[in-house]
Each structure stands twice: as C-alpha cells, then as structure tokens.
Coordinates of C-alpha atoms in Angstrom, one line a residue:
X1007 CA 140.4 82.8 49.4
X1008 CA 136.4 83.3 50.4
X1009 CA 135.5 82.7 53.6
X1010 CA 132.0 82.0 54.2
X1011 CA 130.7 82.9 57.9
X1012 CA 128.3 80.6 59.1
X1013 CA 124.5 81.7 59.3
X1014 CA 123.4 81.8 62.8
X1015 CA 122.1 78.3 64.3
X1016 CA 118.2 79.3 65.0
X1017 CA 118.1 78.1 68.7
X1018 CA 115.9 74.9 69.6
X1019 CA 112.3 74.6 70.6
X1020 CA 114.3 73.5 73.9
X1021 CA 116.4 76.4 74.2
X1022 CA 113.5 78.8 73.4
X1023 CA 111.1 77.4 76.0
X1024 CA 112.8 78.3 79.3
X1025 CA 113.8 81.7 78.0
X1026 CA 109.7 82.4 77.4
X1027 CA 109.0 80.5 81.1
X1028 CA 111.4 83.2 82.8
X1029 CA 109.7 85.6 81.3
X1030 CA 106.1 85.0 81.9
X1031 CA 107.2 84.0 85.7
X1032 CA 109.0 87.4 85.6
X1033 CA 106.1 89.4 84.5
X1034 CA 104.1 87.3 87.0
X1035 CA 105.8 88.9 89.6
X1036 CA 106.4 92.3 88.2
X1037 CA 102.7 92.2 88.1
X1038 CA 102.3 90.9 91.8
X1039 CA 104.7 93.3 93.2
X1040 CA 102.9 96.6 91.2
X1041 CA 99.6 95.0 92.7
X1042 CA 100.7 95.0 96.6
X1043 CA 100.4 98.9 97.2
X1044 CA 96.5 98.7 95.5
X1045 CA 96.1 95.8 97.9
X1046 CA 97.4 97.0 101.1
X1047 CA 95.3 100.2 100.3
X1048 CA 92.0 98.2 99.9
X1049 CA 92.6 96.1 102.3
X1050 CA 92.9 99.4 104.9
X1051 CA 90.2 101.2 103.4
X1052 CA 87.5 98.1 103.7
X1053 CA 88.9 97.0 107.4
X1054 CA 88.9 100.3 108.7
X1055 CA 85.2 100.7 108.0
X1056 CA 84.9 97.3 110.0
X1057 CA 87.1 98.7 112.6
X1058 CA 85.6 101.8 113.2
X1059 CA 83.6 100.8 116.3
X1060 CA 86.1 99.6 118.5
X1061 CA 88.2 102.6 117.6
X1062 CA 85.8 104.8 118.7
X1063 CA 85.4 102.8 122.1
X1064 CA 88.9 101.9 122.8
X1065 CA 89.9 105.7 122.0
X1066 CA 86.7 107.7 123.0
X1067 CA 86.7 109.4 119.6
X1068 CA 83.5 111.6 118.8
X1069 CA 81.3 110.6 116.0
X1070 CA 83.2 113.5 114.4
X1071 CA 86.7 112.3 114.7
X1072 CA 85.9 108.9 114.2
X1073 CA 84.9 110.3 110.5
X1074 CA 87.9 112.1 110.1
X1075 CA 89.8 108.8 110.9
X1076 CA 87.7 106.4 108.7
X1077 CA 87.8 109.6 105.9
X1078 CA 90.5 111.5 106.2
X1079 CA 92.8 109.1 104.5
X1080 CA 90.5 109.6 100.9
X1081 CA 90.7 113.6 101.5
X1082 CA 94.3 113.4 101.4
X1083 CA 94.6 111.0 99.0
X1084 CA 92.1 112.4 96.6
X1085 CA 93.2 116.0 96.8
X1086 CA 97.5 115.0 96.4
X1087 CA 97.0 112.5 93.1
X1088 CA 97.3 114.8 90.5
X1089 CA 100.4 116.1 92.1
X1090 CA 101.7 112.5 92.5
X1091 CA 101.1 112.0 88.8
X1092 CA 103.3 115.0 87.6
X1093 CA 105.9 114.1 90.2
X1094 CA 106.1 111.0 88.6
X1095 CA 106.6 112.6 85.4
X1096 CA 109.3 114.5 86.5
X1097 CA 111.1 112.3 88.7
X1098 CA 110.3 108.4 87.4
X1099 CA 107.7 106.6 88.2
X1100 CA 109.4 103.9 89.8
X1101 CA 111.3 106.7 92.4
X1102 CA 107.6 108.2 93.0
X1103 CA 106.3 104.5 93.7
X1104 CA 108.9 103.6 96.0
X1105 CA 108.8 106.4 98.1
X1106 CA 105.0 106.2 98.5
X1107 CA 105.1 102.6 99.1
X1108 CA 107.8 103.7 102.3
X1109 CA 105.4 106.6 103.4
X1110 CA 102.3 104.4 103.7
X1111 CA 104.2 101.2 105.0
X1112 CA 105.7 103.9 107.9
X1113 CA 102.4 105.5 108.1
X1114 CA 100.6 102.0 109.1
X1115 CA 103.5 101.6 111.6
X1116 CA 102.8 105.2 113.1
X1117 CA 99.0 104.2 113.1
X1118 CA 99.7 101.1 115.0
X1119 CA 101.0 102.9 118.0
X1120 CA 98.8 105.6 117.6
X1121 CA 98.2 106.9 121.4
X1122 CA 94.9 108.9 120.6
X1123 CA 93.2 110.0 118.1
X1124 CA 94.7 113.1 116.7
X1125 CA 97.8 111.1 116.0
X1126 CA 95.5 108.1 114.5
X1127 CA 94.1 111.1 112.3
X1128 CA 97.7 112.5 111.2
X1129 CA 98.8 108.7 110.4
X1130 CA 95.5 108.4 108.4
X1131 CA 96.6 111.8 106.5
X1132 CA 100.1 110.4 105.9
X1133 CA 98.6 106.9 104.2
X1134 CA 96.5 109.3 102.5
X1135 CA 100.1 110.7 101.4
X1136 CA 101.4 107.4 100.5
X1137 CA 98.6 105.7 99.0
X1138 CA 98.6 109.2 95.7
X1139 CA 101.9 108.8 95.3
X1140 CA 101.9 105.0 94.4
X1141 CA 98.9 104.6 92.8
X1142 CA 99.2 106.4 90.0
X1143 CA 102.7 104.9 89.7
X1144 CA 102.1 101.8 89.6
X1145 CA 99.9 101.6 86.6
X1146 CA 102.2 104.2 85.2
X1147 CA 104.8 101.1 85.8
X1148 CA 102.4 98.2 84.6
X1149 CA 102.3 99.7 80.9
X1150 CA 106.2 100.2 80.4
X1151 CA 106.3 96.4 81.9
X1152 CA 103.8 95.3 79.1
X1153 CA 103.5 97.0 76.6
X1154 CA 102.1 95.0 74.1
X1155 CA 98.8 95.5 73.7
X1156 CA 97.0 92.4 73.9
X1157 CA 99.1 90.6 76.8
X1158 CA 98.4 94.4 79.0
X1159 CA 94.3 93.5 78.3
X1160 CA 94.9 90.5 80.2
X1161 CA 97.6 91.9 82.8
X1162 CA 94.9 94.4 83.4
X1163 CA 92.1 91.9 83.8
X1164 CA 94.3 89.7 86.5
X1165 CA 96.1 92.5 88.3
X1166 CA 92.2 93.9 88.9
X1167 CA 91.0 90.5 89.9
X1168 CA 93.9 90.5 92.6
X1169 CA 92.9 94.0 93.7
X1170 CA 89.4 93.4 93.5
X1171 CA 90.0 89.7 95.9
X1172 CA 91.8 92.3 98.3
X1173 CA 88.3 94.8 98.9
X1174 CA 85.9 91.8 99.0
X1175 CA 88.0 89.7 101.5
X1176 CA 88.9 93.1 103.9
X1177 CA 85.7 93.4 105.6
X1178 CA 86.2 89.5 107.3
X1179 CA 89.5 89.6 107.4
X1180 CA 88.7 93.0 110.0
X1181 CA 86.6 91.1 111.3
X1182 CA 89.1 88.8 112.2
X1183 CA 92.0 90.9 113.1
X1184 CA 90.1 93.0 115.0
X1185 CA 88.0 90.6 117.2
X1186 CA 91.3 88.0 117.7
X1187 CA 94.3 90.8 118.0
X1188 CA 92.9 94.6 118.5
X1189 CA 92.0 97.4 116.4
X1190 CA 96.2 98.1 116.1
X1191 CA 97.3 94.7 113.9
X1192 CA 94.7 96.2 111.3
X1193 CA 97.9 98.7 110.8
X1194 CA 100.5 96.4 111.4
X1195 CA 99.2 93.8 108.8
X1196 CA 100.6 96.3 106.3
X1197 CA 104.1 96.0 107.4
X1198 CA 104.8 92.9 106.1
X1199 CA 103.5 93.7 102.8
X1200 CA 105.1 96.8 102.0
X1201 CA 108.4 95.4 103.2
X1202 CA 108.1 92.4 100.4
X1203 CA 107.0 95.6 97.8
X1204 CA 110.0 98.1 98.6
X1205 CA 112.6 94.8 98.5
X1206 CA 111.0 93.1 95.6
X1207 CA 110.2 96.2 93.5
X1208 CA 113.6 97.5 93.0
X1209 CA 114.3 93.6 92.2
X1210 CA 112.3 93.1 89.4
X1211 CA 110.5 96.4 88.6
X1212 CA 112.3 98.4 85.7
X1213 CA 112.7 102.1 86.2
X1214 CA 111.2 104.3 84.0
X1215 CA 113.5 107.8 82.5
X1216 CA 112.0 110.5 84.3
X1217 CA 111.3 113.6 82.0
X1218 CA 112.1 116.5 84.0
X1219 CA 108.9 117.8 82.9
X1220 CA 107.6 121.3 84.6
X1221 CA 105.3 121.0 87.9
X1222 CA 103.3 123.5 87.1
X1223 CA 102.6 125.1 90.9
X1224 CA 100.0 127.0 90.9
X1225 CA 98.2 124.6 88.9
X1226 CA 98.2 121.8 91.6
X1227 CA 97.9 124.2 94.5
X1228 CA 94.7 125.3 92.5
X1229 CA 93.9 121.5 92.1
X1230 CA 94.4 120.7 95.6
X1231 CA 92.6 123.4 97.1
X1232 CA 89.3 122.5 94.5
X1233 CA 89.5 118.8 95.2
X1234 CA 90.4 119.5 98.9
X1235 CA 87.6 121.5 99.5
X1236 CA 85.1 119.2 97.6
X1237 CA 86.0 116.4 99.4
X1238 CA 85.5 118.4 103.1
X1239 CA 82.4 119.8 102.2
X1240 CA 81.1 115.9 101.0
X1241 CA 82.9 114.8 104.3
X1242 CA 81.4 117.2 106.9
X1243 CA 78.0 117.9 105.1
X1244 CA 76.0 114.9 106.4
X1245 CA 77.4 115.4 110.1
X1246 CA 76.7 119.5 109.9
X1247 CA 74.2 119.5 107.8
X1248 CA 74.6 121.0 103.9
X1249 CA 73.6 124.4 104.8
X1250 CA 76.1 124.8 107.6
X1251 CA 78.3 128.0 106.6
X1252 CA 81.6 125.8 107.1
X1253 CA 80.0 123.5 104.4
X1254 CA 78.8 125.7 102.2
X1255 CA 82.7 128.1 102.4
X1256 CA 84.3 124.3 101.4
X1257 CA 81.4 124.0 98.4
X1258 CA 82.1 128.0 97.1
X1259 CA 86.1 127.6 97.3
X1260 CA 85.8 124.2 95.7
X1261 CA 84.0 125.5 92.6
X1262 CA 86.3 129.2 92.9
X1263 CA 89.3 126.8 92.7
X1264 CA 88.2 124.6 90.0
X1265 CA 87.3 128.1 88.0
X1266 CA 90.6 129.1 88.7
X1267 CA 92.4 125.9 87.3
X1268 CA 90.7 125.9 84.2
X1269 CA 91.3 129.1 83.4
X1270 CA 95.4 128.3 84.8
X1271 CA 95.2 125.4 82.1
X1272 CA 94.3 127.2 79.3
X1273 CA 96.6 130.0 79.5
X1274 CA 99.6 128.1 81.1
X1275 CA 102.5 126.7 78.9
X1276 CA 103.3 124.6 81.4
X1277 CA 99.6 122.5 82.3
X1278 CA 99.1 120.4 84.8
X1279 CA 96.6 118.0 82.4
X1280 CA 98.0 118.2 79.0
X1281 CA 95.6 119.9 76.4
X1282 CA 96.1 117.0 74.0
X1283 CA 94.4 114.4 76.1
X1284 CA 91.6 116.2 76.3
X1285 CA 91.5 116.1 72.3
X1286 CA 91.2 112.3 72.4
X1287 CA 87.6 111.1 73.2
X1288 CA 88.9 108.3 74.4
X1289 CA 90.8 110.3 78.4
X1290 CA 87.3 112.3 78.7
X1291 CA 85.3 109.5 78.4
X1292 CA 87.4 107.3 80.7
X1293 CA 87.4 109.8 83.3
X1294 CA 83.4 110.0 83.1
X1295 CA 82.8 106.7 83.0
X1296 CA 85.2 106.7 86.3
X1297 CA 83.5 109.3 88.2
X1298 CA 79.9 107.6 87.4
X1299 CA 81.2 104.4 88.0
X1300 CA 82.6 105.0 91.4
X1301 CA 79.3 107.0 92.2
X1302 CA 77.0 104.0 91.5
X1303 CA 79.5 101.2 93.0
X1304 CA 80.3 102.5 96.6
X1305 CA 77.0 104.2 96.8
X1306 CA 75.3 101.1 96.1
X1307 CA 77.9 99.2 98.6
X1308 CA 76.9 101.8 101.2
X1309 CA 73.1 101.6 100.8
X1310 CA 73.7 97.7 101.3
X1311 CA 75.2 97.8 104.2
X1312 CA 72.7 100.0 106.3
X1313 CA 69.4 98.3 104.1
X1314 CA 70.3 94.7 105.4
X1315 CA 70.8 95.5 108.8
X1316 CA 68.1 98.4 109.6
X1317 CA 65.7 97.0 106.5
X1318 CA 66.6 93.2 107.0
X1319 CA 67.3 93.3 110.4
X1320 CA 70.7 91.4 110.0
X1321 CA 73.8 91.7 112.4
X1322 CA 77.2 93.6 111.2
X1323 CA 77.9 89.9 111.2
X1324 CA 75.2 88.6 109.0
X1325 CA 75.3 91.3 106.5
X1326 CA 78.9 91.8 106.6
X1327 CA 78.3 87.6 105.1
X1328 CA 75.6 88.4 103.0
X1329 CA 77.5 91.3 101.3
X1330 CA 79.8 88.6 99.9
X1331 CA 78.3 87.3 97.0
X1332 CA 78.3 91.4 95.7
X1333 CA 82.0 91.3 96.0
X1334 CA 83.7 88.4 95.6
X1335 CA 82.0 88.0 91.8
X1336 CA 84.1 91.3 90.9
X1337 CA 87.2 89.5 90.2
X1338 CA 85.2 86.8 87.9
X1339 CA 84.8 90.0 85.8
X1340 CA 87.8 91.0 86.1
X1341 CA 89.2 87.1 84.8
X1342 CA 86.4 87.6 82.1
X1343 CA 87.6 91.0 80.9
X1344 CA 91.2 89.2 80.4
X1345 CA 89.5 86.6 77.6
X1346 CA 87.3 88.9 76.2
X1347 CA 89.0 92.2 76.4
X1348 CA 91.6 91.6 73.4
X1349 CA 89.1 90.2 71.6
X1350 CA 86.5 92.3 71.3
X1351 CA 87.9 96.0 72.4
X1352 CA 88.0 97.7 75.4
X1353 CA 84.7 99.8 74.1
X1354 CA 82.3 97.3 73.6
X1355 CA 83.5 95.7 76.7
X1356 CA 83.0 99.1 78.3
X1357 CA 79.7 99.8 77.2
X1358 CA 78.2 96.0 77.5
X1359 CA 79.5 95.7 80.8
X1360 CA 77.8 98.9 82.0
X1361 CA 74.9 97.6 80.6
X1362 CA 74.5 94.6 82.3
X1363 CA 75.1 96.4 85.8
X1364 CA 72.6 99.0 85.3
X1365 CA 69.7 96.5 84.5
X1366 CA 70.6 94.3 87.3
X1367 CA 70.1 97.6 89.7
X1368 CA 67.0 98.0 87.2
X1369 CA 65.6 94.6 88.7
X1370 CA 66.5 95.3 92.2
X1371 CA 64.4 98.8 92.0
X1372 CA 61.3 96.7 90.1
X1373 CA 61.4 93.7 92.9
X1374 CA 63.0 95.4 96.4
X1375 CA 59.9 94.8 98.9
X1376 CA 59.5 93.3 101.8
X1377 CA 59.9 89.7 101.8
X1378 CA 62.0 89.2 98.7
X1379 CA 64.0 86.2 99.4
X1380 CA 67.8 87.4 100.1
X1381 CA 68.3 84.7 96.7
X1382 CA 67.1 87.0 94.5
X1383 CA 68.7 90.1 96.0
X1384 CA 72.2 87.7 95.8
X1385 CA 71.9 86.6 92.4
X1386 CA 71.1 89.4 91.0
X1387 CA 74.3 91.6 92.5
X1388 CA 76.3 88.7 91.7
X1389 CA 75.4 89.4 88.4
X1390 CA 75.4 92.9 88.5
X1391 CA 79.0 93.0 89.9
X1392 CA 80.1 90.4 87.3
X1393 CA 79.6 93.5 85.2
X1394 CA 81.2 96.1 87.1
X1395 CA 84.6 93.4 87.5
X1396 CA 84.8 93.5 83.4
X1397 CA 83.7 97.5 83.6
X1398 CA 86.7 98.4 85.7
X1399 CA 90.0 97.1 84.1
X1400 CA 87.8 98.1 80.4
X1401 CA 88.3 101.9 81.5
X1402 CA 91.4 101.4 82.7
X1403 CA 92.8 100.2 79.3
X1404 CA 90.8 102.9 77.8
X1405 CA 92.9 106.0 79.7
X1406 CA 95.9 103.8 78.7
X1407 CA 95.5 103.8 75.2
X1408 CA 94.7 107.4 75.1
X1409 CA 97.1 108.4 77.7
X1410 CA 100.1 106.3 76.3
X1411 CA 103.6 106.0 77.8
X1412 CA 104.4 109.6 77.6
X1413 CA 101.0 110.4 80.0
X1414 CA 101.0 107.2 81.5
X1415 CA 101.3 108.9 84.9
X1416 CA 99.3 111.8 84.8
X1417 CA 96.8 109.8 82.9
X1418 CA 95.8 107.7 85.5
X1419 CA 96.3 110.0 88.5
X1420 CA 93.5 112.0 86.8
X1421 CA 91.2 108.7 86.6
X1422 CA 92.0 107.4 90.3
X1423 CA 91.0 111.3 91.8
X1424 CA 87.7 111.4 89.0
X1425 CA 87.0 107.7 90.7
X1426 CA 87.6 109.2 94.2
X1427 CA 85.3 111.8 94.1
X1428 CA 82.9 109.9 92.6
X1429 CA 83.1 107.6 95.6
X1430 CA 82.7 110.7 98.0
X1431 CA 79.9 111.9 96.0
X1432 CA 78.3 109.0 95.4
X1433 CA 78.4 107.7 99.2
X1434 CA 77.2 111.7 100.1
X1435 CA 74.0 111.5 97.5
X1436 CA 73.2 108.1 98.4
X1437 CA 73.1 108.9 101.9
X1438 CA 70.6 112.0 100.9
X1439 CA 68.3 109.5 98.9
X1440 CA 68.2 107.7 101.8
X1441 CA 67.2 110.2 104.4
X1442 CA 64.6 112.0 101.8
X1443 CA 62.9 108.3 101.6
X1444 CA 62.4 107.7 104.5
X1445 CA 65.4 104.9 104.6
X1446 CA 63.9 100.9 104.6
X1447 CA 63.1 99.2 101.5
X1448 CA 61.6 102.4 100.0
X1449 CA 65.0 104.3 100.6
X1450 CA 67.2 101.8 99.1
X1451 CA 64.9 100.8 95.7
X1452 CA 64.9 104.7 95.3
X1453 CA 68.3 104.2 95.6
X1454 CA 69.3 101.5 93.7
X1455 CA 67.2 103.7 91.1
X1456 CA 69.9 106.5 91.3
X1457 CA 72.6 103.6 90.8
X1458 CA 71.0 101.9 87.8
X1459 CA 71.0 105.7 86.1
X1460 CA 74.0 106.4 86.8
X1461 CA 75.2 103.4 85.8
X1462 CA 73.3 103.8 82.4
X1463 CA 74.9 107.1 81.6
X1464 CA 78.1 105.4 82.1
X1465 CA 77.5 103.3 79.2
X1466 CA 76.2 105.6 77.2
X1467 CA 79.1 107.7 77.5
X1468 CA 81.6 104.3 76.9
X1469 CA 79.5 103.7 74.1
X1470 CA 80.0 106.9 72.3
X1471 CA 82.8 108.9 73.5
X1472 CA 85.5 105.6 73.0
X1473 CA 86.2 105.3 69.6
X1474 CA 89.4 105.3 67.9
X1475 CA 92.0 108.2 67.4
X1476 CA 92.0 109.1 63.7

C-alpha cells in the first residue's frame, strides 16, 4: 500500500500577520535598546557643555580643570575606541556592549557624588571608558540584528534620528536639570537609562560569536598613545598657547606614534585595522568623509554658539533657543535618509547631501553682516542640517557595507575615533579662525568659509571614493 503524506498547509494571511507584527515590534526595540548608550552619551556630552558654569562655581574649578571635566571624557573616549573595537572582536560584541554600558551607567553614579573636581575629572575618564566600549558595539550589534540590506538603510536612518533628537534636546534639557535640581542630576539622569539598557539588552539583543581574534598590543598601545597625544595637544593648545613646549611634546609624540603604527601595521600578522579594508574604497572614504564631517559640524556648532551671544548679543538663554532650528532638523534628515537611502544608494545620498550642506554655509559666508535678520540665518541652517541628518547615517551604511559582519566592530570603532578627532580638530581650528579674525561677524563668515570647504571636500570624496567593490 502507498501512502501519500500530506503537503504542508501554507499558513493563513491570519496566521502570518502576527508572526511579522512580533517581529517588527521586536526589531523596534532591539533598535531602541542599541540606541540608549548613543543617547545617554549625547545627552552628557551637550548638558555638560550647559553645565559647565555652575560646576565651576559650585566646585571652584580653574578654567583649566573645568576643560579637563567638559573634555576629558572625549580624550579618553577617542584614544580607547579602536581597542574597544578589537575587544569586541575577540570577546562578542554584545559582552563588550554590556560591560561598557555598566562602566558608564556607574561612572554617571560616581560623577553624581563627585566631592571635587579631581574625582568629577576621574568619573569623566571612566564615561570616557564606557562610552568606546559601547559604541562601537552597538552598531557592531545593529547589523547582525538587520541584516538585510534595505530594512538596515532605514534602521540606520531612524536609530540616527533618535540619537540625533537626543544632542538637539540636551542643551534645554541642562538647562532644566541644572537650574531646577543641581549640576549632580545631570549624572544621575543616566541611571535610569542605562539600568532599562543592561536589563533590556540581554532580553532582546542576540549575542554575537566572538572570534578570538589576536589584540595586537603594541598596535593599540601605539594607537592610544597617537590619538592620546593628539587629542591633549588639541585640548590644551588654546588654553597654553600652540607653541607651549607641553603642546608641542603632545603634537611630536602624536605624529612619532602614528609613524610608528603604520609601520606596526604593515609588518604585523596580526593588525589592528585589517589590510583588506583599506583595499575597499568604500572604509577610506567613509572614514574621510567622517573626519571632515565632524570638523565642519561641531566647529560650525561652536562658532554659533560664541557669534550669537558676543556678535548678536543674545543670552546663553536666547541663543541656546535660537540654536534650535540647527539641530532639531538633523533628525528630519535622518527620517529622509530612511525613504531615500534604499532607493537611490548610500553614495549619491552621500555626495548630494554634502552638497546641500556646503552651499548652505556657502550662503551664510556670502550674507553674514550685521543686521541679517536671525530668519535668514535659521532657515538657511535648517536647511543646511537637513543635509548633514541624511549625510550622517549615508556614511554610516557606507563603513557597513565595506566593513561587513566579519569587521563590523573594528569598522566602526575606526569611524567613531576618525569623527572624534575631527570634532577636536575642528572645534581647535575653528577657534583659531576665530581669534586670527578678529571674532564678530567677520570671524564667523571666515568661518563658516572653512565649514562650507570642508564640507565640499567631503563630498567630493563621497562622490568618488564610494563606488562598488568589483
């Protein structure tokens, strides 16, 4: 006798619908919960800047600690993250996240009873800490959760909206803490929300196999010391001046260092930045288009700040309010890069986007004079920073592509310290342009000059160094 085994039933629309709504709500909070470490360190970063002034009164800090509070948190951060990235390699991404996500949650606590300001200082160093060993993580952890293409270009563009929301709201929401509860709940806000991450991310977050790669030592000690160095001298220079000996010692061992690396990473077998992501276009140009992006962005945010009130003669108040509209547009991009990214490729959104920033800095350097209406000056950075929103999750997607899973982590721990230099670099240069012009409305359309180049560049290189891998 045959018997004849039933095909399988193909399950009903019905059946199929709740199984693809716990999904997306599943990814929805994967991609939350991988989104609250970039968020409680953008948050810090913009309230501490608001803060700053009532730490320095409430603690009697010098102008010079007050900077190492406000910036010693990027040194360390900066200098650890491509050590965070190969950790993550070795141990698992999700291991490497966690524990940074505990560091900088205990870190906040630690800065929240602070009782001076060299312990305020060593709990900054310890977010610092925290914040390179999650970051890179977490995108690390974002591409094994979706890794299809298409759905990751519009992960990217919402996760950046969410971390973009975070910066543009920190400065009034310091405001707030700080002027209702004390400079100390600006720490202790961060409790709460790294609590939720630690519980939720061993919920719902998968781990990823580590691959018990080697470290490579003297690689990253080479690596620290170059982006250490660099990021003191950039730190110190405007205080003691860029010929001061101390200065200039951080400048000569930066660029011994970074010698030294190089010439570590092409005889090593075991690199810290694998040779064959410098043989896609597509990591090198990311990584510029990071490092001149970050340059341009929080240089231009710092010119802002000081033009409106010493230019403008607005309150911290006032332009603190009138910073908004440059800000709060960045997620918009980011919400615009999710439409358009799968559609048209990360490359022309890279290169377009670019575009559009650098000649809306163009107009600002053609029309900054005394008694442009603050309109104009609005409009045209909300536009400009539409731009940047679509620019930023575009590069991102880039280094993932080239990176891909096996990278992932080292990938973007060498964007995030390219984009953090940048930052220090672009904040230090910005600052020079200033003081050689004389500051005022001169200064800052000289300026905004420097931003709309850079910016250019930027695109240039998007445009012709992302193009697909034969």
């Amino acid at each position: 006798m045959i018997t004849q085994t039933a095909a399988p039933r193909p399950a009903a629309s019905g059946e199929q619908a709740p199984a693809n709504q716990r999904k997306q709500a599943r990814g929805g909070l994967q991609l939350l919960v991988l989104a609250l470490g970039f968020v409680m360190a953008s948050l810090d970063t913009g309230i501490m800047n608001v803060a700053a002034n009532d730490l320095r009164a409430r603690l009697g800090l010098s102008m010079s600690g007050l900077t190492w509070v406000v910036d010693g948190y990027v040194l360390a951060f900066a200098s650890l993250l491509l050590l965070a990235g190969s950790l993550a390699k070795r141990y698992g991404a999700r291991r490497i996240y966690l524990v940074g996500l505990a560091a900088f949650t205990v870190a906040s606590l630690l800065g929240a009873v602070a009782p001076n300001g060299t312990a305020l200082v060593a709990a900054r160093f310890a977010q610092g800490v925290g914040a390179a060993l999650f970051m890179p993580s977490s995108l690390s952890l974002l591409m094994h959760a979706f890794p299809e293409p298409a759905r990751r270009a519009k992960v990217l563009g919402v996760w950046s909206a969410i971390v973009s929301t975070s910066v543009g709201l920190a400065p009034t929401l310091g405001g707030l803490l700080v002027g209702t509860l004390g400079w100390r709940s600006i720490f202790l806000v961060n409790l709460p929300i790294g609590i939720v991450g630690l519980l939720l991310t061993r919920r719902v977050v998968a781990a990823v196999p580590a691959r018990g790669s080697a470290l490579g030592g003297s690689g990253h000690v080479l690596g620290l010391l170059a982006l250490g160095s660099l990021s003191y001298a950039l730190i110190e220079g405007p205080g003691k001046g860029w010929s001061a000996p101390l200065v200039l010692g951080a400048f000569a061992l930066a660029a011994l260092a970074a010698a030294g690396f190089v010439v570590r990473e092409r005889a090593s077998r075991t690199p810290v930045l694998p040779v064959v992501l410098f043989s896609d276009s597509r990591f090198s140009a990311a990584n510029v288009v990071g490092f001149l992006f970050n340059f341009a962005f929080y240089g231009a945010l710092f010119v802002l700040g000081l033009f409106l009130q010493t230019a403008r003669g607005a309150g911290p108040v006032t332009a603190g309010l009138q910073m908004l509209p440059a800000v709060l547009v960045i997620p918009l991009g980011n919400m615009l890069y999710a439409r358009i990214g799968p559609r048209i490729g990360n490359r022309a959104a890279l290169a377009g986007s670019l575009a559009v920033s650098a000649a809306g800095y163009v107009l600002l350097f053609l029309l900054l004079a005394p008694g442009l209406p603050y309109g104009v000056i609005a409009v045209t950075l909300a536009v400009t920073n539409i731009g940047s929103g679509v620019a930023s999750p575009a590069m991102t997607g880039v280094l993932m592509e080239a990176a891909g899973r096996e990278h992932a982590d080292i990938g973007s721990a060498t964007l995030n310290a390219n984009r953090q230099i940048g930052s220090l670099v672009g904040i230090a240069g910005m600052g020079a342009v200033l003081t050689g012009a004389g500051g005022g409305y001169q200064g800052a359309s000289h300026a905004f000059a420097l931003t709309a180049a850079a910016l250019a560049a930027a695109a240039v290189v998007g445009r012709l160094g992302v193009r697909a891998r034969s």
